[in-house]
mmCIF file of C-alpha atoms in Angstrom:
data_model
loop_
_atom_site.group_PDB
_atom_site.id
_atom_site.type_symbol
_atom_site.label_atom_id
_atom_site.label_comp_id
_atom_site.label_asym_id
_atom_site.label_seq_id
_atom_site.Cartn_x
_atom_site.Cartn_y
_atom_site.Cartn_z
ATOM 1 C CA UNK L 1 -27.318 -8.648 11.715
ATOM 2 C CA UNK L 2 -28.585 -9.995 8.600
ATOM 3 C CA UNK L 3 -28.193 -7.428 6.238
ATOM 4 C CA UNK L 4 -24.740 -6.546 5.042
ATOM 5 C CA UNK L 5 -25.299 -3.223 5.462
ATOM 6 C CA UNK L 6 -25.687 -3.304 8.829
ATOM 7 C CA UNK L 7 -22.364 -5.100 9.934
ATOM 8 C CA UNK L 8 -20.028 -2.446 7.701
ATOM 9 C CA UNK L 9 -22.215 0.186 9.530
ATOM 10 C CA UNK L 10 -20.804 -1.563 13.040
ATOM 11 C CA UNK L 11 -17.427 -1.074 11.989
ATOM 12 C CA UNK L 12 -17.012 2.518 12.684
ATOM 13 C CA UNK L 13 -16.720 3.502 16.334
ATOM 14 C CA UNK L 14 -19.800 4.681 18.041
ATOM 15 C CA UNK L 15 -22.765 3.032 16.143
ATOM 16 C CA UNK L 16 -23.900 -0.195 17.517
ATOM 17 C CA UNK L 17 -26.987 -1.991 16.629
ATOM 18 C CA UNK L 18 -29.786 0.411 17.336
ATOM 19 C CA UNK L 19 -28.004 3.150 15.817
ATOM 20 C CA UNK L 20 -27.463 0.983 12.787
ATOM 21 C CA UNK L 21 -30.680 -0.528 11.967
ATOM 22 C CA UNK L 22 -32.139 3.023 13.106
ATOM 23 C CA UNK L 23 -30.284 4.761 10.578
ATOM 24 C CA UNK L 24 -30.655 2.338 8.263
ATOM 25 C CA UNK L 25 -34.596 2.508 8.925
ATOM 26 C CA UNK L 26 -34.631 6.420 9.021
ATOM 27 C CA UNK L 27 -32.029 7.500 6.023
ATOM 28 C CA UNK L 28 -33.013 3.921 3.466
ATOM 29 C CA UNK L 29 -31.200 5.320 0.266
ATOM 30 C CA UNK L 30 -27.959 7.353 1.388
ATOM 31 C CA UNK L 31 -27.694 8.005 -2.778
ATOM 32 C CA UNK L 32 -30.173 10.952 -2.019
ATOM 33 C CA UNK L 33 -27.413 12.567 -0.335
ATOM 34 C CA UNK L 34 -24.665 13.931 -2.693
ATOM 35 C CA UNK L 35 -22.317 14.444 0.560
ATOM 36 C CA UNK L 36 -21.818 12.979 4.493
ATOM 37 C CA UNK L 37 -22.783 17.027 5.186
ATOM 38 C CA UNK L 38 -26.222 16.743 3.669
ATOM 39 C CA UNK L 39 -26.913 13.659 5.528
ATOM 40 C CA UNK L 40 -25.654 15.065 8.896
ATOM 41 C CA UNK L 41 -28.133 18.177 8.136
ATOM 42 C CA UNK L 42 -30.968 15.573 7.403
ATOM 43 C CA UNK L 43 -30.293 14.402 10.864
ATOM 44 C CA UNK L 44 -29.699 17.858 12.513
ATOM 45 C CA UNK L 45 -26.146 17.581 14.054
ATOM 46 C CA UNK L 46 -24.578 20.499 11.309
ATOM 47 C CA UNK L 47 -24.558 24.264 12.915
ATOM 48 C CA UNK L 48 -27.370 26.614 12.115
ATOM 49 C CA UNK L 49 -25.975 29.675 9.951
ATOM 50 C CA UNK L 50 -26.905 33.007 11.249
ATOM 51 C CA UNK L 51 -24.886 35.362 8.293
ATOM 52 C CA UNK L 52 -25.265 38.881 7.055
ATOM 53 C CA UNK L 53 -22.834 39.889 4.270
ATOM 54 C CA UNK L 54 -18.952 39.474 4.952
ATOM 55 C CA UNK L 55 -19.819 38.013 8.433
ATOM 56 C CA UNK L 56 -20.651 34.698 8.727
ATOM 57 C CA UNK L 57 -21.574 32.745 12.338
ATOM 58 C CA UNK L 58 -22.482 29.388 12.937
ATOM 59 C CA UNK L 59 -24.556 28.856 15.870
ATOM 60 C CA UNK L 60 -26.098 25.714 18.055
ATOM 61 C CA UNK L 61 -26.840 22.654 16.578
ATOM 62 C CA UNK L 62 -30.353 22.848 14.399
ATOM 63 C CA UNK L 63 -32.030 19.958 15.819
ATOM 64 C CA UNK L 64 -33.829 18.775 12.780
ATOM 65 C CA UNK L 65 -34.781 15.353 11.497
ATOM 66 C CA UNK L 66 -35.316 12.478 13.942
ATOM 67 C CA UNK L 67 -34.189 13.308 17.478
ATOM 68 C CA UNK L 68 -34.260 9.419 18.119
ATOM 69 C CA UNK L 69 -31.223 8.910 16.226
ATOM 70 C CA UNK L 70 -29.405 12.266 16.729
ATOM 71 C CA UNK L 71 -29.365 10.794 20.398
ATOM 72 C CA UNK L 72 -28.313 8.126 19.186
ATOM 73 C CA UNK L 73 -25.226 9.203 17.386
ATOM 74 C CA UNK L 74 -24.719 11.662 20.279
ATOM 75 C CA UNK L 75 -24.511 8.877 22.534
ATOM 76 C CA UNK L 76 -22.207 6.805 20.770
ATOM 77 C CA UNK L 77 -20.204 9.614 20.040
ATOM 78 C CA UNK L 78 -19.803 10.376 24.249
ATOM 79 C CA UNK L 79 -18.595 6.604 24.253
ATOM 80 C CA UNK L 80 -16.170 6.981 21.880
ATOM 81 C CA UNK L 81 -14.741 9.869 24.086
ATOM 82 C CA UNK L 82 -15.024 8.060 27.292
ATOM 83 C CA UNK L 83 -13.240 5.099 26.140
ATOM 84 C CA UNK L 84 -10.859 7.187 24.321
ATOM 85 C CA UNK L 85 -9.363 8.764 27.438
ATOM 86 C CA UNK L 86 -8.550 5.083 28.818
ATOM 87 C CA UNK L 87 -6.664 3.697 25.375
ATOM 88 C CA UNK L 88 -2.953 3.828 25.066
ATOM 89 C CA UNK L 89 -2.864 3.806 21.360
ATOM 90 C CA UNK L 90 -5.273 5.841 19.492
ATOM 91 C CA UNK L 91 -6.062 6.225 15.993
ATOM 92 C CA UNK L 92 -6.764 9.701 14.530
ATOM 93 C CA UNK L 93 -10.809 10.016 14.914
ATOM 94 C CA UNK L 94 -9.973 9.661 18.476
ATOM 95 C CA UNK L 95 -7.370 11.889 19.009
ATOM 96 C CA UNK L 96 -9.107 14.524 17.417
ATOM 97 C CA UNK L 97 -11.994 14.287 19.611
ATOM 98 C CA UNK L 98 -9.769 14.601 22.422
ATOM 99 C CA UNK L 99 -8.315 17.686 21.467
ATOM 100 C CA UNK L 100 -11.392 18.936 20.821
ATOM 101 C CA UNK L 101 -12.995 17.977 24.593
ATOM 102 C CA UNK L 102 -9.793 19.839 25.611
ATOM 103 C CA UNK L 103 -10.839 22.858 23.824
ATOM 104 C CA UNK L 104 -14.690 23.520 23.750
ATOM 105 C CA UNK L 105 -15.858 20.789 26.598
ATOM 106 C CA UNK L 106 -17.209 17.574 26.929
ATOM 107 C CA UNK L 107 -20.607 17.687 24.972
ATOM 108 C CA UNK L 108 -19.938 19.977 21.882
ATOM 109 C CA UNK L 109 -16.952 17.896 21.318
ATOM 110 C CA UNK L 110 -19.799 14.903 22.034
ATOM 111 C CA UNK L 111 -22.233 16.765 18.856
ATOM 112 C CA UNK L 112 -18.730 17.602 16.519
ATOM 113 C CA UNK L 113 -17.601 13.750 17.361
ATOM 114 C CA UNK L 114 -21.529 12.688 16.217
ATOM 115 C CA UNK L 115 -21.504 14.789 13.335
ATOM 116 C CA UNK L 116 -18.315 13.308 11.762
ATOM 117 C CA UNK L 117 -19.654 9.614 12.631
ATOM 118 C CA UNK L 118 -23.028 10.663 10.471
ATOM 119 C CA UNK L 119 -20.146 12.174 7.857
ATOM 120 C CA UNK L 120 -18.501 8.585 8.112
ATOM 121 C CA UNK L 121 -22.053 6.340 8.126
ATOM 122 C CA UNK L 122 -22.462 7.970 4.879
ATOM 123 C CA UNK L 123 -19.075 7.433 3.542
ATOM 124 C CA UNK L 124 -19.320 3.518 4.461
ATOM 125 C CA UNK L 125 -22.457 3.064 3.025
ATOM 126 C CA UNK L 126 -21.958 5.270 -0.180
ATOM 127 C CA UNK L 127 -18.435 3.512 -0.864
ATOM 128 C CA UNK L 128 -19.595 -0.343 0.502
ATOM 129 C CA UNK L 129 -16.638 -0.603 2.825
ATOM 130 C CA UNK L 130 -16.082 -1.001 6.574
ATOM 131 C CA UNK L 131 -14.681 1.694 8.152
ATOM 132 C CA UNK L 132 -10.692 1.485 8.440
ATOM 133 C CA UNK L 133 -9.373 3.974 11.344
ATOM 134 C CA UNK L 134 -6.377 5.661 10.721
ATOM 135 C CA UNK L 135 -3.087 5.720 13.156
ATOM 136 C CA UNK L 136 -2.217 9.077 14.585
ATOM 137 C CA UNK L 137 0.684 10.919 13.223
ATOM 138 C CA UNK L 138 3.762 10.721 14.848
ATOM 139 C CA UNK L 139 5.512 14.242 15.633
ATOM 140 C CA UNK L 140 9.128 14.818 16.239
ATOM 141 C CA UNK L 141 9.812 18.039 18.775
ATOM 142 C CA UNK L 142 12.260 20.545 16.768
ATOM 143 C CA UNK L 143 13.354 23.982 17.882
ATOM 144 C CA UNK L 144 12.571 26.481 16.226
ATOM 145 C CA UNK L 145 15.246 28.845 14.933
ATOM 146 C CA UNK L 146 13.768 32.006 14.287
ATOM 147 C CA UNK L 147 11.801 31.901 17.333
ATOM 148 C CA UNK L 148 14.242 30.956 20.671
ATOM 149 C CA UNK L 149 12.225 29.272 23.446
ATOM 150 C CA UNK L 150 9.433 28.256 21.293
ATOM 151 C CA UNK L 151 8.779 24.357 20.311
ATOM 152 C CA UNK L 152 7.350 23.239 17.267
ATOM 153 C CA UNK L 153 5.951 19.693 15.920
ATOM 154 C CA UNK L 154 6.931 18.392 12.852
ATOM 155 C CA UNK L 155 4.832 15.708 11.149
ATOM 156 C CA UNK L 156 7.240 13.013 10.212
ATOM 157 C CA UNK L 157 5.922 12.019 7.018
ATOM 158 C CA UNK L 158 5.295 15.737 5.810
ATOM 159 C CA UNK L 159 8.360 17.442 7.464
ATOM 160 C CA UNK L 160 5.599 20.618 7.329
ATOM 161 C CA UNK L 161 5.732 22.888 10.232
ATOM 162 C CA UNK L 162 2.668 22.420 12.900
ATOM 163 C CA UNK L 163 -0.531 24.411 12.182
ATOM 164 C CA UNK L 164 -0.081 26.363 15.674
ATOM 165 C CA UNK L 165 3.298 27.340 14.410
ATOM 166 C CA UNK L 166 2.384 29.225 11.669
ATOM 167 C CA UNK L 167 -1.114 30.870 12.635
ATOM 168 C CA UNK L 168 1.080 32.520 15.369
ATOM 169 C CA UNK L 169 3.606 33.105 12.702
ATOM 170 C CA UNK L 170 0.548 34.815 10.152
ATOM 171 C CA UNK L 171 -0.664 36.518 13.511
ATOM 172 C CA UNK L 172 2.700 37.829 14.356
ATOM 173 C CA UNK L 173 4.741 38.830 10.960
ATOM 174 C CA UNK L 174 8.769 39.004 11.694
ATOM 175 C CA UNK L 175 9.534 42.642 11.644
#
């Protein structure tokens, strides 16, 4: 609680004490890493490549580096999803890792969530700030024209069509 360090580390959701001071005792000098991707390797939360050519397929987890504070980070990151399910108002990290639990399931959205809170450690520590969470973006429902039936989300302060919208549109060209 001492060290500076320690209390911007605190600010992002997930890491408490023991996952600060161990990742302050296991990385030391985060200026080793040029990106929050290396470090998260370091650790051992990033997918292991299996890729031949053209084809490329990431795998499990690698489970390198300290296992101590991979559970750690995994373990924060599984409270950050529990408590995320019981808040009203949630900020973008948090959201995310909803939608992701909704996808894949509750632990590899638990290993992504920990792998972007190693991607954020670094980020705080590199740039000597506390970690400010974003709102979530606000959508407005809009029909969709060309394609009756069908509802798409429009981002407020973009006015861009939702992502969803047009992979199905690249998936299914208008003859």
């Amino acid at each position: 609680r001492q060290i500076p360090f320690i209390a911007r580390l605190r600010s992002v959701p997930g890491i408490g004490l023991l996952s600060a001071t161990a990742l302050y005792a296991f990385i030391g000098d985060p200026s080793r890493f040029p990106s929050g991707r290396h470090m998260a390797s370091f650790v051992g939360l990033t997918p292991r490549e299996y890729s031949s050519g053209l084809r490329r397929f990431l795998g499990r987890i690698s489970k390198r580096g300290d296992a101590y504070l991979r559970m750690l980070l995994i373990h924060g990151a599984r409270s950050v999803l529990w408590h995320a399910k019981r808040m009203k108002n949630r900020d973008r990290l948090r959201s995310w890792a909803l939608n992701l639990e909704r996808k894949l399931g509750h632990n590899k959205a638990a290993v992504a969530l920990a792998n972007k809170l190693a991607r954020i450690t670094w980020a705080v520590w590199k740039n000597d700030r506390h970690f400010e969470s974003a709102p979530e973006p606000q959508a407005d429902v809009v029909q969709d024209p060309r394609l009756p039936g069908r509802v798409d989300l429009v981002r407020r302060e973009l006015g861009q069509p939702g992502a969803r919208l047009q992979a199905h549109r690249r998936a299914h060209p208008a003859r």
